[in-house]
């Protein structure tokens, strides 16, 4: 996805949110705030973007948005239960209508042998205040030698596309 296409997609998300009188918040780990950045690059986003949480460490996930330490210990930070709790916590802390969450293994270097094996695995979660939620995993293999996180840049478009779908086609607000 090109930068221009991502901007257009972000504008569509903003228009849909504005039409509903709804807001969105983000809870990001591996993307380090990039989803919030692409959404807030849109003029007028203050009408529909509530806030973003960058929860790179497990401690931040627990302290900022209430992800259970037990869930982190049992499933690991890169898991469906964690992204669901991240989205729920973002809604609780921000009072937004929708929350986007993402956690993944950025790679290509660093971390444990388990993390190296899972390079490019990303979980994303979506939650609506009404209780509807979706979570899913996609895998993106980072390019060797790319800066940390470069291979996960598609996480932002995927989360944005998923949010657009939730808002336009599955909302119950």
Short mmCIF file of N, CA and C in Angstrom, two decimals:
data_model
loop_
_atom_site.label_atom_id
_atom_site.label_comp_id
_atom_site.label_asym_id
_atom_site.label_seq_id
_atom_site.Cartn_x
_atom_site.Cartn_y
_atom_site.Cartn_z
N UNK A 1 0.84 -1.17 0.00
CA UNK A 1 0.00 0.00 0.00
C UNK A 1 0.89 1.24 0.00
N UNK A 2 0.62 2.16 -0.89
CA UNK A 2 1.41 3.38 -0.97
C UNK A 2 0.99 4.35 0.14
N UNK A 3 1.83 5.34 0.40
CA UNK A 3 1.49 6.35 1.39
C UNK A 3 0.21 7.08 1.01
N UNK A 4 0.04 7.36 -0.28
CA UNK A 4 -1.15 8.04 -0.76
C UNK A 4 -2.41 7.20 -0.51
N UNK A 5 -2.30 5.90 -0.76
CA UNK A 5 -3.45 5.01 -0.52
C UNK A 5 -3.77 4.91 0.96
N UNK A 6 -2.73 4.90 1.80
CA UNK A 6 -2.94 4.85 3.24
C UNK A 6 -3.61 6.13 3.73
N UNK A 7 -3.19 7.27 3.20
CA UNK A 7 -3.83 8.54 3.57
C UNK A 7 -5.30 8.53 3.17
N UNK A 8 -5.59 8.04 1.97
CA UNK A 8 -6.97 7.97 1.50
C UNK A 8 -7.80 7.04 2.41
N UNK A 9 -7.23 5.92 2.77
CA UNK A 9 -7.91 4.99 3.66
C UNK A 9 -8.17 5.63 5.02
N UNK A 10 -7.17 6.33 5.55
CA UNK A 10 -7.32 7.00 6.84
C UNK A 10 -8.40 8.07 6.76
N UNK A 11 -8.47 8.78 5.65
CA UNK A 11 -9.54 9.77 5.46
C UNK A 11 -10.91 9.10 5.46
N UNK A 12 -11.02 7.94 4.83
CA UNK A 12 -12.29 7.22 4.80
C UNK A 12 -12.70 6.77 6.20
N UNK A 13 -11.73 6.31 6.99
CA UNK A 13 -12.02 5.94 8.37
C UNK A 13 -12.52 7.16 9.12
N UNK A 14 -11.84 8.28 8.96
CA UNK A 14 -12.25 9.51 9.63
C UNK A 14 -13.64 9.96 9.23
N UNK A 15 -13.95 9.89 7.94
CA UNK A 15 -15.28 10.28 7.47
C UNK A 15 -16.36 9.38 8.07
N UNK A 16 -16.09 8.08 8.12
CA UNK A 16 -17.06 7.14 8.68
C UNK A 16 -17.27 7.41 10.18
N UNK A 17 -16.18 7.65 10.89
CA UNK A 17 -16.30 7.96 12.32
C UNK A 17 -17.08 9.25 12.53
N UNK A 18 -16.74 10.26 11.77
CA UNK A 18 -17.41 11.55 11.91
C UNK A 18 -18.90 11.43 11.61
N UNK A 19 -19.25 10.67 10.58
CA UNK A 19 -20.66 10.49 10.21
C UNK A 19 -21.44 9.82 11.34
N UNK A 20 -20.79 8.96 12.10
CA UNK A 20 -21.44 8.27 13.22
C UNK A 20 -21.37 9.06 14.52
N UNK A 21 -20.56 10.11 14.52
CA UNK A 21 -20.31 10.81 15.78
C UNK A 21 -19.49 9.94 16.72
N UNK A 22 -18.65 9.09 16.14
CA UNK A 22 -17.87 8.12 16.91
C UNK A 22 -16.41 8.54 16.99
N UNK A 23 -15.68 7.88 17.89
CA UNK A 23 -14.25 8.15 18.06
C UNK A 23 -13.48 6.84 18.08
N UNK A 24 -12.17 6.95 17.88
CA UNK A 24 -11.30 5.77 17.89
C UNK A 24 -10.06 6.07 18.74
N UNK A 25 -9.57 5.03 19.38
CA UNK A 25 -8.31 5.08 20.11
C UNK A 25 -7.46 3.90 19.66
N UNK A 26 -6.16 4.01 19.88
CA UNK A 26 -5.25 2.94 19.50
C UNK A 26 -4.45 2.48 20.71
N UNK A 27 -4.11 1.20 20.71
CA UNK A 27 -3.19 0.62 21.69
C UNK A 27 -2.18 -0.17 20.87
N UNK A 28 -0.97 0.36 20.79
CA UNK A 28 0.04 -0.20 19.89
C UNK A 28 1.27 -0.67 20.64
N UNK A 29 1.81 -1.77 20.15
CA UNK A 29 3.08 -2.27 20.67
C UNK A 29 4.13 -2.18 19.58
N UNK A 30 4.19 -3.15 18.69
CA UNK A 30 5.26 -3.22 17.70
C UNK A 30 5.25 -2.07 16.70
N UNK A 31 4.11 -1.44 16.49
CA UNK A 31 4.05 -0.33 15.54
C UNK A 31 4.44 1.00 16.17
N UNK A 32 4.61 1.04 17.47
CA UNK A 32 5.17 2.20 18.15
C UNK A 32 4.44 3.51 17.92
N UNK A 33 3.15 3.47 17.71
CA UNK A 33 2.38 4.69 17.51
C UNK A 33 2.14 5.06 16.06
N UNK A 34 2.59 4.21 15.15
CA UNK A 34 2.47 4.54 13.73
C UNK A 34 1.02 4.59 13.26
N UNK A 35 0.16 3.73 13.81
CA UNK A 35 -1.25 3.76 13.42
C UNK A 35 -1.87 5.08 13.85
N UNK A 36 -1.59 5.49 15.08
CA UNK A 36 -2.10 6.79 15.55
C UNK A 36 -1.58 7.91 14.68
N UNK A 37 -0.33 7.82 14.26
CA UNK A 37 0.26 8.86 13.42
C UNK A 37 -0.46 8.98 12.09
N UNK A 38 -0.72 7.83 11.42
CA UNK A 38 -1.36 7.93 10.10
C UNK A 38 -2.79 8.42 10.22
N UNK A 39 -3.45 8.10 11.32
CA UNK A 39 -4.82 8.60 11.51
C UNK A 39 -4.82 10.09 11.83
N UNK A 40 -3.88 10.53 12.67
CA UNK A 40 -3.87 11.95 13.05
C UNK A 40 -3.21 12.84 12.01
N UNK A 41 -2.64 12.26 10.97
CA UNK A 41 -2.16 13.07 9.84
C UNK A 41 -3.32 13.66 9.05
N UNK A 42 -4.53 13.18 9.27
CA UNK A 42 -5.70 13.64 8.55
C UNK A 42 -6.22 14.93 9.18
N UNK A 43 -6.42 15.95 8.36
CA UNK A 43 -6.98 17.21 8.85
C UNK A 43 -8.34 16.95 9.49
N UNK A 44 -8.55 17.51 10.65
CA UNK A 44 -9.83 17.34 11.34
C UNK A 44 -9.92 16.10 12.20
N UNK A 45 -8.81 15.36 12.32
CA UNK A 45 -8.84 14.10 13.08
C UNK A 45 -9.15 14.32 14.56
N UNK A 46 -8.97 15.53 15.05
CA UNK A 46 -9.27 15.77 16.47
C UNK A 46 -10.76 15.57 16.77
N UNK A 47 -11.59 15.58 15.74
CA UNK A 47 -13.03 15.34 15.94
C UNK A 47 -13.34 13.87 16.17
N UNK A 48 -12.44 12.97 15.76
CA UNK A 48 -12.75 11.55 15.85
C UNK A 48 -11.62 10.67 16.40
N UNK A 49 -10.42 11.22 16.56
CA UNK A 49 -9.33 10.44 17.17
C UNK A 49 -9.24 10.84 18.63
N UNK A 50 -9.47 9.89 19.54
CA UNK A 50 -9.51 10.19 20.96
C UNK A 50 -8.12 10.23 21.58
N UNK A 51 -7.38 9.15 21.45
CA UNK A 51 -6.00 9.10 21.95
C UNK A 51 -5.35 7.79 21.56
N UNK A 52 -4.02 7.77 21.70
CA UNK A 52 -3.27 6.56 21.40
C UNK A 52 -2.37 6.18 22.57
N UNK A 53 -2.21 4.89 22.74
CA UNK A 53 -1.33 4.35 23.77
C UNK A 53 -0.22 3.57 23.08
N UNK A 54 1.03 3.92 23.37
CA UNK A 54 2.15 3.13 22.88
C UNK A 54 2.59 2.28 24.07
N UNK A 55 2.33 0.98 23.96
CA UNK A 55 2.58 0.06 25.07
C UNK A 55 3.58 -1.01 24.61
N UNK A 56 4.79 -0.56 24.39
CA UNK A 56 5.81 -1.43 23.81
C UNK A 56 6.22 -2.55 24.77
N UNK A 57 6.33 -2.23 26.04
CA UNK A 57 6.74 -3.25 27.02
C UNK A 57 5.51 -3.89 27.67
N UNK A 58 5.71 -5.06 28.24
CA UNK A 58 4.62 -5.72 28.97
C UNK A 58 4.18 -4.86 30.15
N UNK A 59 5.14 -4.22 30.81
CA UNK A 59 4.81 -3.36 31.94
C UNK A 59 3.89 -2.22 31.50
N UNK A 60 4.18 -1.63 30.35
CA UNK A 60 3.32 -0.55 29.84
C UNK A 60 1.93 -1.07 29.52
N UNK A 61 1.85 -2.26 28.94
CA UNK A 61 0.54 -2.85 28.63
C UNK A 61 -0.29 -2.99 29.91
N UNK A 62 0.35 -3.45 30.98
CA UNK A 62 -0.36 -3.63 32.25
C UNK A 62 -0.70 -2.30 32.91
N UNK A 63 0.29 -1.41 33.01
CA UNK A 63 0.09 -0.15 33.73
C UNK A 63 -0.83 0.82 33.00
N UNK A 64 -0.68 0.95 31.70
CA UNK A 64 -1.43 1.98 30.96
C UNK A 64 -2.84 1.55 30.59
N UNK A 65 -3.00 0.28 30.20
CA UNK A 65 -4.32 -0.13 29.70
C UNK A 65 -4.85 -1.40 30.36
N UNK A 66 -4.20 -1.83 31.42
CA UNK A 66 -4.76 -2.89 32.25
C UNK A 66 -4.69 -4.31 31.71
N UNK A 67 -3.73 -4.59 30.82
CA UNK A 67 -3.58 -5.97 30.36
C UNK A 67 -3.11 -6.81 31.55
N UNK A 68 -3.76 -7.91 31.77
CA UNK A 68 -3.47 -8.78 32.91
C UNK A 68 -2.06 -9.37 32.80
N UNK A 69 -1.32 -9.29 33.90
CA UNK A 69 0.00 -9.92 33.93
C UNK A 69 -0.13 -11.43 33.74
N UNK A 70 -1.21 -12.00 34.22
CA UNK A 70 -1.44 -13.44 34.05
C UNK A 70 -1.64 -13.79 32.58
N UNK A 71 -2.37 -12.95 31.86
CA UNK A 71 -2.57 -13.18 30.42
C UNK A 71 -1.25 -13.08 29.68
N UNK A 72 -0.46 -12.08 30.01
CA UNK A 72 0.85 -11.92 29.38
C UNK A 72 1.74 -13.13 29.67
N UNK A 73 1.73 -13.60 30.91
CA UNK A 73 2.57 -14.75 31.28
C UNK A 73 2.11 -16.03 30.59
N UNK A 74 0.80 -16.22 30.51
CA UNK A 74 0.27 -17.45 29.93
C UNK A 74 0.36 -17.50 28.41
N UNK A 75 0.07 -16.36 27.75
CA UNK A 75 -0.05 -16.36 26.29
C UNK A 75 1.08 -15.62 25.58
N UNK A 76 1.80 -14.76 26.29
CA UNK A 76 2.82 -13.93 25.66
C UNK A 76 2.20 -12.68 25.08
N UNK A 77 3.03 -11.66 24.89
CA UNK A 77 2.54 -10.36 24.41
C UNK A 77 1.98 -10.42 23.00
N UNK A 78 2.48 -11.35 22.20
CA UNK A 78 2.05 -11.45 20.80
C UNK A 78 1.04 -12.59 20.71
N UNK A 79 -0.21 -12.26 21.08
CA UNK A 79 -1.25 -13.29 21.13
C UNK A 79 -2.63 -12.65 21.02
N UNK A 80 -3.59 -13.45 20.65
CA UNK A 80 -4.97 -12.97 20.56
C UNK A 80 -5.50 -12.47 21.90
N UNK A 81 -5.34 -13.22 23.01
CA UNK A 81 -5.87 -12.72 24.27
C UNK A 81 -5.30 -11.36 24.66
N UNK A 82 -4.03 -11.14 24.37
CA UNK A 82 -3.41 -9.86 24.73
C UNK A 82 -3.97 -8.72 23.88
N UNK A 83 -4.10 -8.90 22.57
CA UNK A 83 -4.62 -7.78 21.77
C UNK A 83 -6.08 -7.50 22.10
N UNK A 84 -6.84 -8.51 22.49
CA UNK A 84 -8.21 -8.27 22.93
C UNK A 84 -8.20 -7.43 24.21
N UNK A 85 -7.36 -7.81 25.18
CA UNK A 85 -7.27 -7.02 26.42
C UNK A 85 -6.74 -5.62 26.16
N UNK A 86 -5.83 -5.48 25.20
CA UNK A 86 -5.33 -4.14 24.85
C UNK A 86 -6.46 -3.26 24.33
N UNK A 87 -7.29 -3.81 23.45
CA UNK A 87 -8.40 -3.02 22.90
C UNK A 87 -9.42 -2.68 23.97
N UNK A 88 -9.74 -3.64 24.82
CA UNK A 88 -10.68 -3.39 25.92
C UNK A 88 -10.12 -2.31 26.85
N UNK A 89 -8.84 -2.41 27.17
CA UNK A 89 -8.21 -1.42 28.04
C UNK A 89 -8.16 -0.04 27.43
N UNK A 90 -7.92 0.04 26.13
CA UNK A 90 -7.92 1.34 25.46
C UNK A 90 -9.30 1.97 25.51
N UNK A 91 -10.34 1.17 25.33
CA UNK A 91 -11.70 1.70 25.43
C UNK A 91 -11.99 2.19 26.84
N UNK A 92 -11.59 1.43 27.82
CA UNK A 92 -11.85 1.80 29.21
C UNK A 92 -11.12 3.10 29.57
N UNK A 93 -9.88 3.21 29.15
CA UNK A 93 -9.07 4.38 29.51
C UNK A 93 -9.42 5.61 28.69
N UNK A 94 -9.86 5.41 27.46
CA UNK A 94 -10.06 6.55 26.56
C UNK A 94 -11.51 6.92 26.34
N UNK A 95 -12.43 6.04 26.63
CA UNK A 95 -13.85 6.29 26.40
C UNK A 95 -14.18 6.51 24.93
N UNK A 96 -13.44 5.88 24.06
CA UNK A 96 -13.70 5.97 22.62
C UNK A 96 -14.80 4.98 22.25
N UNK A 97 -15.30 5.12 21.03
CA UNK A 97 -16.31 4.20 20.50
C UNK A 97 -15.65 2.91 20.03
N UNK A 98 -14.49 3.04 19.39
CA UNK A 98 -13.75 1.91 18.84
C UNK A 98 -12.32 1.96 19.33
N UNK A 99 -11.70 0.78 19.39
CA UNK A 99 -10.27 0.70 19.70
C UNK A 99 -9.61 -0.26 18.73
N UNK A 100 -8.41 0.11 18.33
CA UNK A 100 -7.55 -0.71 17.49
C UNK A 100 -6.37 -1.11 18.37
N UNK A 101 -6.00 -2.38 18.36
CA UNK A 101 -4.81 -2.80 19.09
C UNK A 101 -3.93 -3.64 18.18
N UNK A 102 -2.64 -3.59 18.44
CA UNK A 102 -1.70 -4.37 17.64
C UNK A 102 -0.48 -4.73 18.48
N UNK A 103 -0.04 -5.98 18.33
CA UNK A 103 1.17 -6.45 19.01
C UNK A 103 1.83 -7.48 18.11
N UNK A 104 3.13 -7.39 17.97
CA UNK A 104 3.82 -8.31 17.07
C UNK A 104 5.29 -8.40 17.36
N UNK A 105 5.95 -9.21 16.59
CA UNK A 105 7.40 -9.39 16.69
C UNK A 105 8.02 -8.68 15.49
N UNK A 106 8.66 -7.55 15.75
CA UNK A 106 9.16 -6.71 14.66
C UNK A 106 10.37 -7.31 13.95
N UNK A 107 11.30 -7.88 14.71
CA UNK A 107 12.50 -8.43 14.06
C UNK A 107 13.27 -7.36 13.31
N UNK A 108 14.22 -7.68 12.51
CA UNK A 108 14.65 -9.05 12.25
C UNK A 108 15.64 -9.58 13.27
N UNK A 109 16.20 -8.74 14.12
CA UNK A 109 17.21 -9.18 15.08
C UNK A 109 16.76 -8.86 16.49
N UNK A 110 17.47 -9.42 17.45
CA UNK A 110 17.23 -9.12 18.85
C UNK A 110 16.19 -10.02 19.46
N UNK A 111 16.13 -9.98 20.78
CA UNK A 111 15.15 -10.79 21.48
C UNK A 111 15.56 -12.24 21.60
N UNK A 112 14.63 -13.04 22.02
CA UNK A 112 14.89 -14.46 22.27
C UNK A 112 14.86 -15.27 20.98
N UNK A 113 15.28 -16.53 21.09
CA UNK A 113 15.21 -17.45 19.94
C UNK A 113 13.76 -17.63 19.51
N UNK A 114 12.84 -17.67 20.48
CA UNK A 114 11.41 -17.79 20.16
C UNK A 114 10.94 -16.59 19.34
N UNK A 115 11.37 -15.39 19.75
CA UNK A 115 10.99 -14.20 18.99
C UNK A 115 11.57 -14.23 17.59
N UNK A 116 12.79 -14.68 17.46
CA UNK A 116 13.41 -14.76 16.13
C UNK A 116 12.62 -15.70 15.24
N UNK A 117 12.14 -16.80 15.79
CA UNK A 117 11.34 -17.76 15.03
C UNK A 117 10.01 -17.15 14.59
N UNK A 118 9.50 -16.21 15.37
CA UNK A 118 8.19 -15.62 15.09
C UNK A 118 8.28 -14.25 14.42
N UNK A 119 9.44 -13.88 13.91
CA UNK A 119 9.58 -12.58 13.25
C UNK A 119 8.45 -12.36 12.25
N UNK A 120 7.83 -11.20 12.35
CA UNK A 120 6.79 -10.84 11.41
C UNK A 120 5.39 -11.27 11.80
N UNK A 121 5.24 -11.99 12.91
CA UNK A 121 3.90 -12.36 13.37
C UNK A 121 3.28 -11.15 14.06
N UNK A 122 2.10 -10.79 13.64
CA UNK A 122 1.40 -9.64 14.21
C UNK A 122 -0.04 -10.04 14.51
N UNK A 123 -0.48 -9.71 15.70
CA UNK A 123 -1.89 -9.85 16.05
C UNK A 123 -2.49 -8.46 16.10
N UNK A 124 -3.67 -8.32 15.56
CA UNK A 124 -4.38 -7.04 15.66
C UNK A 124 -5.76 -7.32 16.24
N UNK A 125 -6.23 -6.39 17.02
CA UNK A 125 -7.55 -6.51 17.62
C UNK A 125 -8.37 -5.27 17.33
N UNK A 126 -9.65 -5.46 17.27
CA UNK A 126 -10.59 -4.36 17.11
C UNK A 126 -11.69 -4.57 18.13
N UNK A 127 -12.12 -3.51 18.74
CA UNK A 127 -13.20 -3.63 19.72
C UNK A 127 -14.09 -2.41 19.61
N UNK A 128 -15.36 -2.66 19.74
CA UNK A 128 -16.36 -1.60 19.74
C UNK A 128 -16.93 -1.52 21.15
N UNK A 129 -17.23 -0.33 21.61
CA UNK A 129 -17.73 -0.17 22.97
C UNK A 129 -18.96 -1.04 23.22
N UNK A 130 -19.77 -1.27 22.22
CA UNK A 130 -20.98 -2.09 22.38
C UNK A 130 -20.65 -3.54 22.70
N UNK A 131 -19.39 -3.92 22.62
CA UNK A 131 -18.99 -5.27 22.99
C UNK A 131 -18.56 -6.13 21.83
N UNK A 132 -18.81 -5.70 20.60
CA UNK A 132 -18.37 -6.49 19.46
C UNK A 132 -16.85 -6.43 19.36
N UNK A 133 -16.24 -7.53 18.98
CA UNK A 133 -14.80 -7.51 18.80
C UNK A 133 -14.38 -8.52 17.76
N UNK A 134 -13.21 -8.28 17.26
CA UNK A 134 -12.60 -9.21 16.32
C UNK A 134 -11.11 -9.19 16.58
N UNK A 135 -10.48 -10.30 16.38
CA UNK A 135 -9.02 -10.36 16.50
C UNK A 135 -8.52 -11.30 15.43
N UNK A 136 -7.36 -11.04 14.93
CA UNK A 136 -6.81 -11.91 13.90
C UNK A 136 -5.31 -11.74 13.81
N UNK A 137 -4.68 -12.72 13.24
CA UNK A 137 -3.23 -12.69 13.10
C UNK A 137 -2.88 -12.65 11.63
N UNK A 138 -1.84 -11.92 11.31
CA UNK A 138 -1.26 -12.04 9.99
C UNK A 138 0.24 -12.14 10.15
N UNK A 139 0.89 -12.65 9.15
CA UNK A 139 2.33 -12.84 9.24
C UNK A 139 2.99 -12.07 8.11
N UNK A 140 4.00 -11.33 8.46
CA UNK A 140 4.78 -10.56 7.50
C UNK A 140 6.23 -10.80 7.83
N UNK A 141 6.98 -11.35 6.92
CA UNK A 141 8.40 -11.62 7.15
C UNK A 141 9.19 -10.34 6.90
N UNK A 142 9.82 -9.77 7.95
CA UNK A 142 10.63 -8.57 7.74
C UNK A 142 11.81 -8.85 6.82
N UNK A 143 12.18 -7.85 6.07
CA UNK A 143 13.35 -8.00 5.19
C UNK A 143 14.62 -7.99 6.03
N UNK A 144 15.52 -8.88 5.74
CA UNK A 144 16.79 -8.94 6.46
C UNK A 144 17.54 -7.64 6.21
N UNK A 145 18.05 -7.06 7.27
CA UNK A 145 18.80 -5.82 7.15
C UNK A 145 17.93 -4.57 7.19
N UNK A 146 16.62 -4.74 7.22
CA UNK A 146 15.73 -3.57 7.29
C UNK A 146 15.75 -3.02 8.71
N UNK A 147 15.52 -1.72 8.86
CA UNK A 147 15.46 -1.15 10.20
C UNK A 147 14.36 -1.84 11.01
N UNK A 148 14.53 -1.91 12.32
CA UNK A 148 13.53 -2.54 13.17
C UNK A 148 12.15 -1.98 12.89
N UNK A 149 11.20 -2.87 12.70
CA UNK A 149 9.83 -2.45 12.47
C UNK A 149 9.48 -2.20 11.03
N UNK A 150 10.47 -2.04 10.15
CA UNK A 150 10.18 -1.74 8.75
C UNK A 150 9.30 -2.81 8.12
N UNK A 151 9.59 -4.06 8.45
CA UNK A 151 8.81 -5.16 7.88
C UNK A 151 7.39 -5.22 8.40
N UNK A 152 7.10 -4.48 9.48
CA UNK A 152 5.76 -4.49 10.04
C UNK A 152 4.95 -3.27 9.63
N UNK A 153 5.47 -2.47 8.75
CA UNK A 153 4.71 -1.31 8.31
C UNK A 153 3.32 -1.69 7.81
N UNK A 154 3.13 -2.86 7.18
CA UNK A 154 1.78 -3.25 6.77
C UNK A 154 0.80 -3.41 7.92
N UNK A 155 1.26 -3.47 9.16
CA UNK A 155 0.33 -3.59 10.28
C UNK A 155 -0.58 -2.38 10.37
N UNK A 156 -0.07 -1.20 10.06
CA UNK A 156 -0.91 0.00 10.13
C UNK A 156 -2.01 -0.02 9.09
N UNK A 157 -1.70 -0.30 7.81
CA UNK A 157 -2.80 -0.39 6.84
C UNK A 157 -3.80 -1.49 7.18
N UNK A 158 -3.32 -2.65 7.62
CA UNK A 158 -4.24 -3.73 7.95
C UNK A 158 -5.17 -3.32 9.07
N UNK A 159 -4.63 -2.73 10.11
CA UNK A 159 -5.47 -2.30 11.23
C UNK A 159 -6.44 -1.22 10.78
N UNK A 160 -6.00 -0.32 9.92
CA UNK A 160 -6.86 0.75 9.43
C UNK A 160 -7.97 0.19 8.55
N UNK A 161 -7.63 -0.74 7.67
CA UNK A 161 -8.64 -1.39 6.82
C UNK A 161 -9.65 -2.14 7.69
N UNK A 162 -9.17 -2.86 8.68
CA UNK A 162 -10.06 -3.60 9.57
C UNK A 162 -10.98 -2.67 10.33
N UNK A 163 -10.46 -1.54 10.76
CA UNK A 163 -11.27 -0.56 11.46
C UNK A 163 -12.34 0.00 10.54
N UNK A 164 -11.96 0.32 9.32
CA UNK A 164 -12.93 0.83 8.35
C UNK A 164 -14.06 -0.19 8.16
N UNK A 165 -13.71 -1.46 8.01
CA UNK A 165 -14.72 -2.50 7.82
C UNK A 165 -15.65 -2.58 9.04
N UNK A 166 -15.08 -2.56 10.24
CA UNK A 166 -15.88 -2.63 11.45
C UNK A 166 -16.85 -1.46 11.53
N UNK A 167 -16.35 -0.27 11.25
CA UNK A 167 -17.17 0.93 11.37
C UNK A 167 -18.28 0.96 10.32
N UNK A 168 -17.94 0.64 9.09
CA UNK A 168 -18.90 0.77 8.00
C UNK A 168 -19.89 -0.39 7.91
N UNK A 169 -19.45 -1.59 8.23
CA UNK A 169 -20.29 -2.74 7.94
C UNK A 169 -20.76 -3.54 9.14
N UNK A 170 -20.11 -3.39 10.28
CA UNK A 170 -20.47 -4.24 11.40
C UNK A 170 -20.86 -3.45 12.65
N UNK A 171 -20.95 -2.14 12.55
CA UNK A 171 -21.22 -1.37 13.76
C UNK A 171 -22.64 -1.60 14.26
N UNK A 172 -22.77 -1.53 15.56
CA UNK A 172 -24.08 -1.70 16.17
C UNK A 172 -24.40 -0.50 17.06
N UNK A 173 -23.63 0.55 16.95
CA UNK A 173 -23.81 1.72 17.80
C UNK A 173 -25.07 2.46 17.38
#
